Short mmCIF file of C-alpha atoms in Angstrom, two decimals:
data_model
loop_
_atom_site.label_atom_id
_atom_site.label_comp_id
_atom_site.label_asym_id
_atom_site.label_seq_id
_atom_site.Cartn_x
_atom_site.Cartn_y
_atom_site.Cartn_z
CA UNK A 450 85.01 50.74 91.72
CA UNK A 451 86.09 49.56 95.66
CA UNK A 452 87.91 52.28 97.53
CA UNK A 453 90.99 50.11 97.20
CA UNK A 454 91.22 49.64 93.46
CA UNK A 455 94.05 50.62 91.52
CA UNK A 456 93.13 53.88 89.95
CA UNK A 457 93.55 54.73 86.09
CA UNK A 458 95.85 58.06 86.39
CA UNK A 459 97.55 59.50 89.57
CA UNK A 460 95.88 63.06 89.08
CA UNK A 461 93.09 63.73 87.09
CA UNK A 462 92.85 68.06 86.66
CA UNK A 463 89.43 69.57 85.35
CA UNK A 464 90.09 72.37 83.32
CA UNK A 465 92.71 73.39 80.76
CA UNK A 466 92.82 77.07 82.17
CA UNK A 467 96.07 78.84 83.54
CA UNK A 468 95.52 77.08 87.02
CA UNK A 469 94.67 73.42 85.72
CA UNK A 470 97.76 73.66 83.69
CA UNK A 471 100.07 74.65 85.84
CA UNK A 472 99.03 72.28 88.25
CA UNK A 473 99.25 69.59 86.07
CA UNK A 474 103.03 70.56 84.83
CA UNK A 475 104.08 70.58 88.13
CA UNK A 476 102.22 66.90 88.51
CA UNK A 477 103.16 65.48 85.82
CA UNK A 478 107.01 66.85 86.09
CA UNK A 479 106.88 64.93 89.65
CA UNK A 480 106.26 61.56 88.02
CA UNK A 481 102.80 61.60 88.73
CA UNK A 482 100.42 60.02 85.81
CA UNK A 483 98.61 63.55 84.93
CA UNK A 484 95.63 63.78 82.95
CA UNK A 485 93.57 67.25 81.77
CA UNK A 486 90.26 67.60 81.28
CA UNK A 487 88.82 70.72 79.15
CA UNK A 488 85.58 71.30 77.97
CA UNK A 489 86.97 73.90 75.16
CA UNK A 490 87.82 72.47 71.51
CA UNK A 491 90.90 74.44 72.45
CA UNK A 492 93.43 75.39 74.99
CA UNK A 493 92.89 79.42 75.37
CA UNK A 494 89.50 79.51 73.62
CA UNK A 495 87.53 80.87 73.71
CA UNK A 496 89.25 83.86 75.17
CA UNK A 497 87.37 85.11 78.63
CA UNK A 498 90.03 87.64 80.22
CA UNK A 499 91.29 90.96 79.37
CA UNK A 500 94.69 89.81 80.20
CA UNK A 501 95.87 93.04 82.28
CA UNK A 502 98.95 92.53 84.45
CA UNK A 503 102.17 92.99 85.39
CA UNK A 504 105.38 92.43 83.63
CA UNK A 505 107.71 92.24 87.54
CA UNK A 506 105.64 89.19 88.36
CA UNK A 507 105.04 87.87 84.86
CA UNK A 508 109.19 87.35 84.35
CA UNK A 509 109.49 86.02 88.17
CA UNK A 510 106.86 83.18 86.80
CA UNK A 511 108.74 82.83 84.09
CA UNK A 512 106.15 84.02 81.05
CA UNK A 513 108.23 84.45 77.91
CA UNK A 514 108.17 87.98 76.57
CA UNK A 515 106.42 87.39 73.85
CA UNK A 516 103.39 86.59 75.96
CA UNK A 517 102.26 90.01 77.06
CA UNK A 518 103.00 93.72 75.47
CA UNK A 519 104.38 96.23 77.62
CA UNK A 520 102.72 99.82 78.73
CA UNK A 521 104.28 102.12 79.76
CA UNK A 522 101.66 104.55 80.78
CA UNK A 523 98.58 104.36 82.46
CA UNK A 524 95.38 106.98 82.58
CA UNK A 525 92.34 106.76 84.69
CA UNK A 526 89.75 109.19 83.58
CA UNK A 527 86.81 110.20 86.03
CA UNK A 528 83.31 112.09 85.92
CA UNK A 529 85.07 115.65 86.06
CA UNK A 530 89.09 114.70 86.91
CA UNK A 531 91.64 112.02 85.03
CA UNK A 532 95.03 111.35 86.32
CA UNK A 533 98.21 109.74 84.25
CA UNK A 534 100.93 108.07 85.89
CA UNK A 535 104.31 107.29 83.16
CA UNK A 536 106.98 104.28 83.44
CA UNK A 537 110.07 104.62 82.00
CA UNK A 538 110.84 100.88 82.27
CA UNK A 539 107.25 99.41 81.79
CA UNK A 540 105.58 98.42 84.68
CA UNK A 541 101.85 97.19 83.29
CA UNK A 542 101.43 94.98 80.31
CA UNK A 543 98.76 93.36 78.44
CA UNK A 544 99.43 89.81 78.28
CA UNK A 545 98.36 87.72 74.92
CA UNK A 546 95.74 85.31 76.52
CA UNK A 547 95.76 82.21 73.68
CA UNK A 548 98.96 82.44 73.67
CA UNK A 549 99.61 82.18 77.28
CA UNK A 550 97.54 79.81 77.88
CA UNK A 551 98.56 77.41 75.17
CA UNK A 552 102.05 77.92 76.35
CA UNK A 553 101.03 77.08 79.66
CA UNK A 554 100.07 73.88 77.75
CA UNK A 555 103.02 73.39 76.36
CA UNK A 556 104.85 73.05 79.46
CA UNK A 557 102.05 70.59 80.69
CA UNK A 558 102.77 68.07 77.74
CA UNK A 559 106.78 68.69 77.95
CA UNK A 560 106.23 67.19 81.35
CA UNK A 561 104.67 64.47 80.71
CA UNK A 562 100.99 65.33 81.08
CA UNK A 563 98.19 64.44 78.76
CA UNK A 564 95.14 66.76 77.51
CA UNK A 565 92.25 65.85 76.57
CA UNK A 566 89.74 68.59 74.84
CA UNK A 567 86.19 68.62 74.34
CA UNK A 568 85.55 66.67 77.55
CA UNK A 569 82.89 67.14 79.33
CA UNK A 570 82.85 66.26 83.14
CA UNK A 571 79.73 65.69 84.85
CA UNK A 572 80.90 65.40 87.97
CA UNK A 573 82.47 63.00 90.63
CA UNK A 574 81.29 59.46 90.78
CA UNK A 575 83.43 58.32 93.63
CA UNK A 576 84.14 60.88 95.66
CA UNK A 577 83.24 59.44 99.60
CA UNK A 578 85.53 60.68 102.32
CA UNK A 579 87.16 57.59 102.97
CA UNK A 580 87.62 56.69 99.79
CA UNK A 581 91.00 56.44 98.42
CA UNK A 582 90.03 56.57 94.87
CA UNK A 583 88.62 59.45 93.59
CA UNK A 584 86.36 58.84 90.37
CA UNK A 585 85.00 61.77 87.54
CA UNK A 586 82.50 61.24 85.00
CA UNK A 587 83.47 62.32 81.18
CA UNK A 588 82.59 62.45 77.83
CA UNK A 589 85.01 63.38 74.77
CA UNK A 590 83.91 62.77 70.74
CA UNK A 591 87.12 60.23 70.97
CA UNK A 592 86.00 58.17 74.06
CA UNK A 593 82.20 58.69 74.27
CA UNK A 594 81.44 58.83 78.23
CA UNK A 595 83.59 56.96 80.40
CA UNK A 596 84.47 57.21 84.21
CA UNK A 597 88.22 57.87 84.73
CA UNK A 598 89.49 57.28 88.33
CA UNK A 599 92.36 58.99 90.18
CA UNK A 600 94.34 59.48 93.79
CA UNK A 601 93.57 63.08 93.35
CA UNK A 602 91.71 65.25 91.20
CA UNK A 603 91.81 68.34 90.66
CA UNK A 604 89.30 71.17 90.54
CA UNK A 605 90.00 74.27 87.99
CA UNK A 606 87.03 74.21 86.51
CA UNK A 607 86.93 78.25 87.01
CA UNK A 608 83.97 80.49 87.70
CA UNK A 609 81.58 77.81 88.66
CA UNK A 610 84.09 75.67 90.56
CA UNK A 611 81.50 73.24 90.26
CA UNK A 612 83.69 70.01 92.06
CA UNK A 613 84.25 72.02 94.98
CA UNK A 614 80.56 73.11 95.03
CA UNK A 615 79.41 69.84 95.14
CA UNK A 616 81.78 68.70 97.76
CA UNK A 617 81.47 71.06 100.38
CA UNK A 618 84.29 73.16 99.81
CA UNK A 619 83.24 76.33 98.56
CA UNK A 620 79.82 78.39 98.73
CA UNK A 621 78.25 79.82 95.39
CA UNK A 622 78.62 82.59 93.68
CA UNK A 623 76.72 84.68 95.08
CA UNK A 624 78.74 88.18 93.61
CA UNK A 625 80.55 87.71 89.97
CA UNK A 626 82.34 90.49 88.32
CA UNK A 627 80.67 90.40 84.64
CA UNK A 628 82.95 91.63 81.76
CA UNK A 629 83.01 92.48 77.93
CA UNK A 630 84.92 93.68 75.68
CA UNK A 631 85.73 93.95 71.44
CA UNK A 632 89.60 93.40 70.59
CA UNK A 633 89.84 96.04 67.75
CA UNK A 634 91.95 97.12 65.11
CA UNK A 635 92.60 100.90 66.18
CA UNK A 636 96.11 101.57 64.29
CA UNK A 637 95.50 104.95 65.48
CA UNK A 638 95.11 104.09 69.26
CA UNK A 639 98.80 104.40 71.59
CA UNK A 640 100.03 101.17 72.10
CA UNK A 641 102.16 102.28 74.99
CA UNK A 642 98.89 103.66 77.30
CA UNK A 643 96.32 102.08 78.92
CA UNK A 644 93.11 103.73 80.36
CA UNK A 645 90.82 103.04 82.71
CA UNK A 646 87.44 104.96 82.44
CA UNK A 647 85.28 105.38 86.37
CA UNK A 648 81.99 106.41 86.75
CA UNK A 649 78.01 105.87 86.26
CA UNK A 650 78.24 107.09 82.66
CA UNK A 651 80.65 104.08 82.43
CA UNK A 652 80.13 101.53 84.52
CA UNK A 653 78.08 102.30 87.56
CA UNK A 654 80.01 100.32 90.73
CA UNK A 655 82.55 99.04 88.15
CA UNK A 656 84.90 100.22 84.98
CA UNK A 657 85.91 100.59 81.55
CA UNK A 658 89.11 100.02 79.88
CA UNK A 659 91.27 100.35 76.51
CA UNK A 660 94.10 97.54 76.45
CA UNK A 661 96.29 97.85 73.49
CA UNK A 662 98.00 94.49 72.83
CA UNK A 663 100.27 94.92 70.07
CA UNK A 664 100.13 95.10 66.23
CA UNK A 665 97.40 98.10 66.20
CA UNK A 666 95.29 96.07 68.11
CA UNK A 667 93.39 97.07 71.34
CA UNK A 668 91.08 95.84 74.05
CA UNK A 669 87.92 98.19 74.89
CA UNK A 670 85.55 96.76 77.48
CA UNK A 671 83.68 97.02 80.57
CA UNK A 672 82.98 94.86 83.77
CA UNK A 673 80.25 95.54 86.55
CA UNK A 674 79.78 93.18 89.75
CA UNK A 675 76.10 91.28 90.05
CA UNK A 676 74.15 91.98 91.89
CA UNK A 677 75.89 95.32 93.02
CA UNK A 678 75.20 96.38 89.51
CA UNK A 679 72.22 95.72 86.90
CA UNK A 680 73.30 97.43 84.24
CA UNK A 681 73.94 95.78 80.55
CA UNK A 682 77.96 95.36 79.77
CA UNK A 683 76.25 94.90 76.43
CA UNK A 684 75.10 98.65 76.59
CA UNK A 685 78.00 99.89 78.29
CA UNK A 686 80.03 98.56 75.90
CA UNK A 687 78.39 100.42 72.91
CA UNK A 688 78.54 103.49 75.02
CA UNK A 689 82.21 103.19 76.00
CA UNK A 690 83.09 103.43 72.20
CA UNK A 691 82.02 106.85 72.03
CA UNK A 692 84.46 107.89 74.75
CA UNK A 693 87.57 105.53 72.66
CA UNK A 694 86.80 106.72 69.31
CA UNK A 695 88.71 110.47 70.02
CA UNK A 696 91.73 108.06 71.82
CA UNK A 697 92.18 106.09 68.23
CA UNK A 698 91.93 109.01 66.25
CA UNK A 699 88.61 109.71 65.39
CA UNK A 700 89.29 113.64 64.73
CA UNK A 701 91.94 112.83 62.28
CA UNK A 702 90.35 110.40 60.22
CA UNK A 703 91.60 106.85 61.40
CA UNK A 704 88.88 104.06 61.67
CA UNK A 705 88.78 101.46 64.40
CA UNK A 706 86.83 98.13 64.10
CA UNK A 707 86.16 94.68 66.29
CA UNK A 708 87.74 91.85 65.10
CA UNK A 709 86.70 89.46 67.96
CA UNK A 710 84.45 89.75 71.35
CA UNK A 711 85.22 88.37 74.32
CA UNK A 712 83.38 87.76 77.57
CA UNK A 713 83.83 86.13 81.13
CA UNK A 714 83.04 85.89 84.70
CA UNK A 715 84.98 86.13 87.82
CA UNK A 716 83.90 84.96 91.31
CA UNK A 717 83.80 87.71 93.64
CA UNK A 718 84.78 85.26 96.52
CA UNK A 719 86.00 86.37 100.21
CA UNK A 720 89.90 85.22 100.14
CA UNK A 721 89.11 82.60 103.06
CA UNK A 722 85.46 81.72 101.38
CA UNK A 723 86.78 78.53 99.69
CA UNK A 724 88.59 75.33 101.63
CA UNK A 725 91.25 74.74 99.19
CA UNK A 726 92.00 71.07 100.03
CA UNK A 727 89.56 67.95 100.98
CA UNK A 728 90.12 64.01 100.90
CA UNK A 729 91.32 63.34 97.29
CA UNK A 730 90.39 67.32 95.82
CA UNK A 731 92.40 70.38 95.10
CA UNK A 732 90.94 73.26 94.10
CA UNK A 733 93.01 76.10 91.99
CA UNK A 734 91.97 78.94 89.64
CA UNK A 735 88.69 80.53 89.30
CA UNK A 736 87.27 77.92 91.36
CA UNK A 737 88.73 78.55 94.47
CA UNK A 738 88.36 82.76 94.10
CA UNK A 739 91.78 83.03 93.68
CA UNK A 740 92.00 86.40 91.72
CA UNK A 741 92.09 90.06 92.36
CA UNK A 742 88.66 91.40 92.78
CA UNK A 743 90.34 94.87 92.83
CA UNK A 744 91.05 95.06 88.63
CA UNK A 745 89.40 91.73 88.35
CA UNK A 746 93.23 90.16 87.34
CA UNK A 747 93.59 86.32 87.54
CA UNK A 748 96.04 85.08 85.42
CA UNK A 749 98.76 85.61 87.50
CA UNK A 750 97.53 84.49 90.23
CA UNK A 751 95.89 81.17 88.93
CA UNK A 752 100.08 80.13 87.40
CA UNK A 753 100.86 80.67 91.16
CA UNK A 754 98.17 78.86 92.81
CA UNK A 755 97.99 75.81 90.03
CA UNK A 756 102.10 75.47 90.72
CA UNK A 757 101.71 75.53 94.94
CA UNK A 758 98.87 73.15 94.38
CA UNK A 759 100.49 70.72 91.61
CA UNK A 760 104.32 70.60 93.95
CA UNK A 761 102.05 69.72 97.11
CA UNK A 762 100.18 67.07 95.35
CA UNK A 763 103.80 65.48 94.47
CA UNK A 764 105.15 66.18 97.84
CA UNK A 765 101.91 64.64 99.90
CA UNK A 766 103.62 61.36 98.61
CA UNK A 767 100.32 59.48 98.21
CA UNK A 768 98.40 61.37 101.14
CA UNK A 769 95.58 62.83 99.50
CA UNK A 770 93.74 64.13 102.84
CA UNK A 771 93.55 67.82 103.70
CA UNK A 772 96.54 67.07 106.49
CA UNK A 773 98.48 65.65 104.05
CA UNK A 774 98.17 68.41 101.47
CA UNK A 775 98.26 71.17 104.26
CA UNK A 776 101.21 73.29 102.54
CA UNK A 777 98.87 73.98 99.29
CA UNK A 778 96.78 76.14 101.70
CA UNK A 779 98.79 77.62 104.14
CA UNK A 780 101.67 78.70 100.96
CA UNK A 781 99.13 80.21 99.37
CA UNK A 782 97.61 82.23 102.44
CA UNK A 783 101.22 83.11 103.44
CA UNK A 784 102.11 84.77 99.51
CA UNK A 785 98.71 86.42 98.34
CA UNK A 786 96.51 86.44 101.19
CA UNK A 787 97.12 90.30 102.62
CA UNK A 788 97.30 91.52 99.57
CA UNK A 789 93.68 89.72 98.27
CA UNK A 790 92.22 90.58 101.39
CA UNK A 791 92.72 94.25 101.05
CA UNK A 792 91.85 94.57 97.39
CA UNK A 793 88.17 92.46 97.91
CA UNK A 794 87.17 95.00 100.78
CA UNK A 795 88.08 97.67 98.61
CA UNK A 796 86.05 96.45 96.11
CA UNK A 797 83.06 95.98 98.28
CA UNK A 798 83.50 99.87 98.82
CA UNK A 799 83.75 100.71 95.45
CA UNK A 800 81.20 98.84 94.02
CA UNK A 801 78.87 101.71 96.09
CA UNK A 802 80.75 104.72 94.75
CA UNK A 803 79.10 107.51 92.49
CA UNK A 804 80.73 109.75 90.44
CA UNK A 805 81.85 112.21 93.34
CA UNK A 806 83.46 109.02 94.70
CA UNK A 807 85.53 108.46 91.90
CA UNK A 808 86.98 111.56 91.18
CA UNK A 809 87.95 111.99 95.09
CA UNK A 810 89.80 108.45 94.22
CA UNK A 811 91.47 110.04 91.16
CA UNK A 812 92.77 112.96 93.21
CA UNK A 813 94.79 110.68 95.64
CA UNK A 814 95.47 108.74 92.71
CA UNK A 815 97.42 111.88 91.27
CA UNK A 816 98.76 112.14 94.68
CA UNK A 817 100.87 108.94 94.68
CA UNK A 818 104.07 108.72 92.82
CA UNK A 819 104.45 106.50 90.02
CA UNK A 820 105.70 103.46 91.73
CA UNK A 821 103.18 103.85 95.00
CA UNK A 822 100.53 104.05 91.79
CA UNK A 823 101.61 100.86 90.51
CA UNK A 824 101.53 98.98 93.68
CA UNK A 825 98.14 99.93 93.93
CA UNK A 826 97.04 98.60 90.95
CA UNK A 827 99.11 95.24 90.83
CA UNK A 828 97.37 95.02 94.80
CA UNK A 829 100.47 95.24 95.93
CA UNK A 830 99.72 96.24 99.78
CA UNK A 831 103.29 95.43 101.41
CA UNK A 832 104.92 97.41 104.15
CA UNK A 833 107.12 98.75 102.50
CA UNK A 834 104.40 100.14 100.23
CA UNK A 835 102.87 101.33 103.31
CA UNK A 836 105.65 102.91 104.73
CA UNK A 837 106.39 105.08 101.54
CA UNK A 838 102.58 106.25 100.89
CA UNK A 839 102.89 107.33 104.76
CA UNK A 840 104.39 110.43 103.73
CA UNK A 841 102.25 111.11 100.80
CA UNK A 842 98.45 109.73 102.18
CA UNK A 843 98.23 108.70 105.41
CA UNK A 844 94.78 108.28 105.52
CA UNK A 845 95.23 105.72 102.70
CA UNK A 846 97.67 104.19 104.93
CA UNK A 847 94.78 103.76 107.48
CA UNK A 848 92.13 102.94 104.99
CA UNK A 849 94.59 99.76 103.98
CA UNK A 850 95.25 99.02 107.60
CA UNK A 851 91.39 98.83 108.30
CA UNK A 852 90.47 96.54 105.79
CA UNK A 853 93.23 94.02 107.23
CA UNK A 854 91.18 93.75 110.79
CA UNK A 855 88.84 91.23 111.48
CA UNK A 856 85.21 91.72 111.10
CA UNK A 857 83.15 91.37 114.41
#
């Protein structure tokens, strides 16, 4: 196809994940011609994420309720120390992944956007700097392989973000945080607390949890980093139940069991490691490291990158080129970039801790007052945050302030 030709679609988005989809709604609501991509034989499976977040942030993106369960109590237990923090009003939830995602999708379609599952994309076919027709190659059991050509397309491929690999504009993964977990029926298990479990027993470098999601039903898993970590979620994960089986009632009789397993990957990317824009490419999600590395938490985060990403694309008004799409980037830096800065030097940190480590953390964990807690958590590193843990641990103050300096 000549750089000139007229292209089949306006934006072409790889990936049906929480990014890709919420770049494509905002697309597609523009009046752009919108097409998604995803490899999966459905949108939100299979399910890769243990869906911890925040209900504040969850309402402001406008997640029905009936996406996520509330908590309204959260428990980190150490080597030799635990610590509990309580929320009248619930602070934490657990959010319902499928249904989030397909939701997500939902909105998509509403706006006009089209989705197309099974498809396989090998990768761009016309993707020349001065081109201004951007070309991927596919395959779906409907179409067979075809090429499918665009203005823009749209990386949100996740973990491997294998577009913006290939083109230049992000490096590899060279750290991934590794998780698994077993969604259970534990009718026994409190569906109002969530607990985090530190330390080499655990999850040497890393941690466990217990996510209760509603209806008796509870997520227990574990996630390391590679290479900080060798050690075998699989093993972990058989180990952890030992430590969950007193939480769901062991003592008194009540049985727990797996009804599904999940596992995932999550770049461990520096928050200025990936270029987010190039001639004719966006990249969103997974694939441009935009997550957490603190808690591992990305859903959130994707919604709000996919949306900056899919209103630039309508407001570049046909100028695909990184100066033309300029606001993507610099929004994004603007809302989450102190905050994801802080949270992946803390988790270089903590990916060296031993046990002694961890329970030090847990005592100025027990230290902070509910709220301060919560920020921490939800990496959350405002001023205003700052200013009120001043008075309670200045030194964490510092730590925080620290991690924001430049390196050199």
């Amino acid at each position: 196809m000549s750089p000139t030709a007229h292209p089949d679609v306006d934006v072409v988005v790889v990936g049906g994940g929480p990014a890709g989809l919420a770049a494509a709604a905002e697309a597609a609501r523009g009046g752009l011609h919108t097409v998604i991509l995803e490899r999966g034989h459905a949108i939100g499976e299979p399910v890769r994420t243990s869906g911890g977040s925040f209900v504040k942030p969850l309402k402001a993106l406008g997640v029905p309720a009936r996406c996520y369960h509330p908590i309204h109590r959260i428990r980190v237990i150490g080597p030799t120390t635990s610590a509990t923090k309580s929320y009248r009003r619930a602070v934490g939830c657990v959010i319902d992944v499928r249904g989030t995602y397909q939701w997500l999708a939902q909105q998509a379609v509403e706006a006009g956007a089209e989705i197309r599952l099974k498809a396989q994309v090998e990768g761009m076919t016309n993707a020349g700097p001065h081109t201004t027709v951007k070309s991927v190659a596919a395959r779906d059991p409907f179409r067979g392989r075809y090429d499918l050509s665009a203005r823009v397309v749209v990386d949100a491929s996740g973990h491997t973000g294998f577009l913006a690999r290939e083109a230049g504009l992000r490096p590899g993964n060279e750290r991934s945080a590794v998780g698994m977990e077993l969604e259970l029926h534990a009718p026994g298990y409190d569906q109002d607390e969530v607990v985090f479990w530190l330390g080499d027993d655990v999850a040497p470098g890393g941690y466990g949890w217990a996510f209760p999601c509603g209806g008796g039903r509870v997520r227990l898993g574990v996630g390391v980093v590679r290479p900080d970590s060798d050690a075998e979620p699989r093993a972990l994960l058989d180990s952890l139940r030992h430590h969950f089986a007193p939480l769901a009632g062991a003592a008194t009789g009540t049985h727990s069991s797996p009804l599904e397993m999940h596992s995932g990957l999550m770049p461990v990317l520096a928050p200025d490691a990936a270029t987010l824009v190039g001639d004719g490419l966006v990249v969103t999600g997974d694939a441009a490291g935009q997550g957490s590395t603190l808690l591992g938490e990305g859903i959130r985060y994707a919604i709000t990158a996919g949306r900056i990403a899919g209103k630039t694309i309508v407001a570049a008004g046909g100028d695909y080129t990184p100066r033309g799409m300029a606001s993507y980037p610099k929004q994004w830096h603007k809302q989450m970039g102190r905050n994801l800065k802080v949270s992946y030097a803390i988790n270089e940190r903590i990916c060296r801790f031993g046990d002694a480590d961890w329970d030090r953390v847990i005592r100025r964990m027990d230290a902070l007052t509910p709220g301060q807690a919560a920020a921490v958590f939800a990496s959350e590193f405002s001023a205003k945050w700052a200013a009120s843990v001043l008075w309670t641990d200045p030194s964490l103050v510092r730590s925080v302030a620290r991690n924001l300096r430049p390196k050199g």
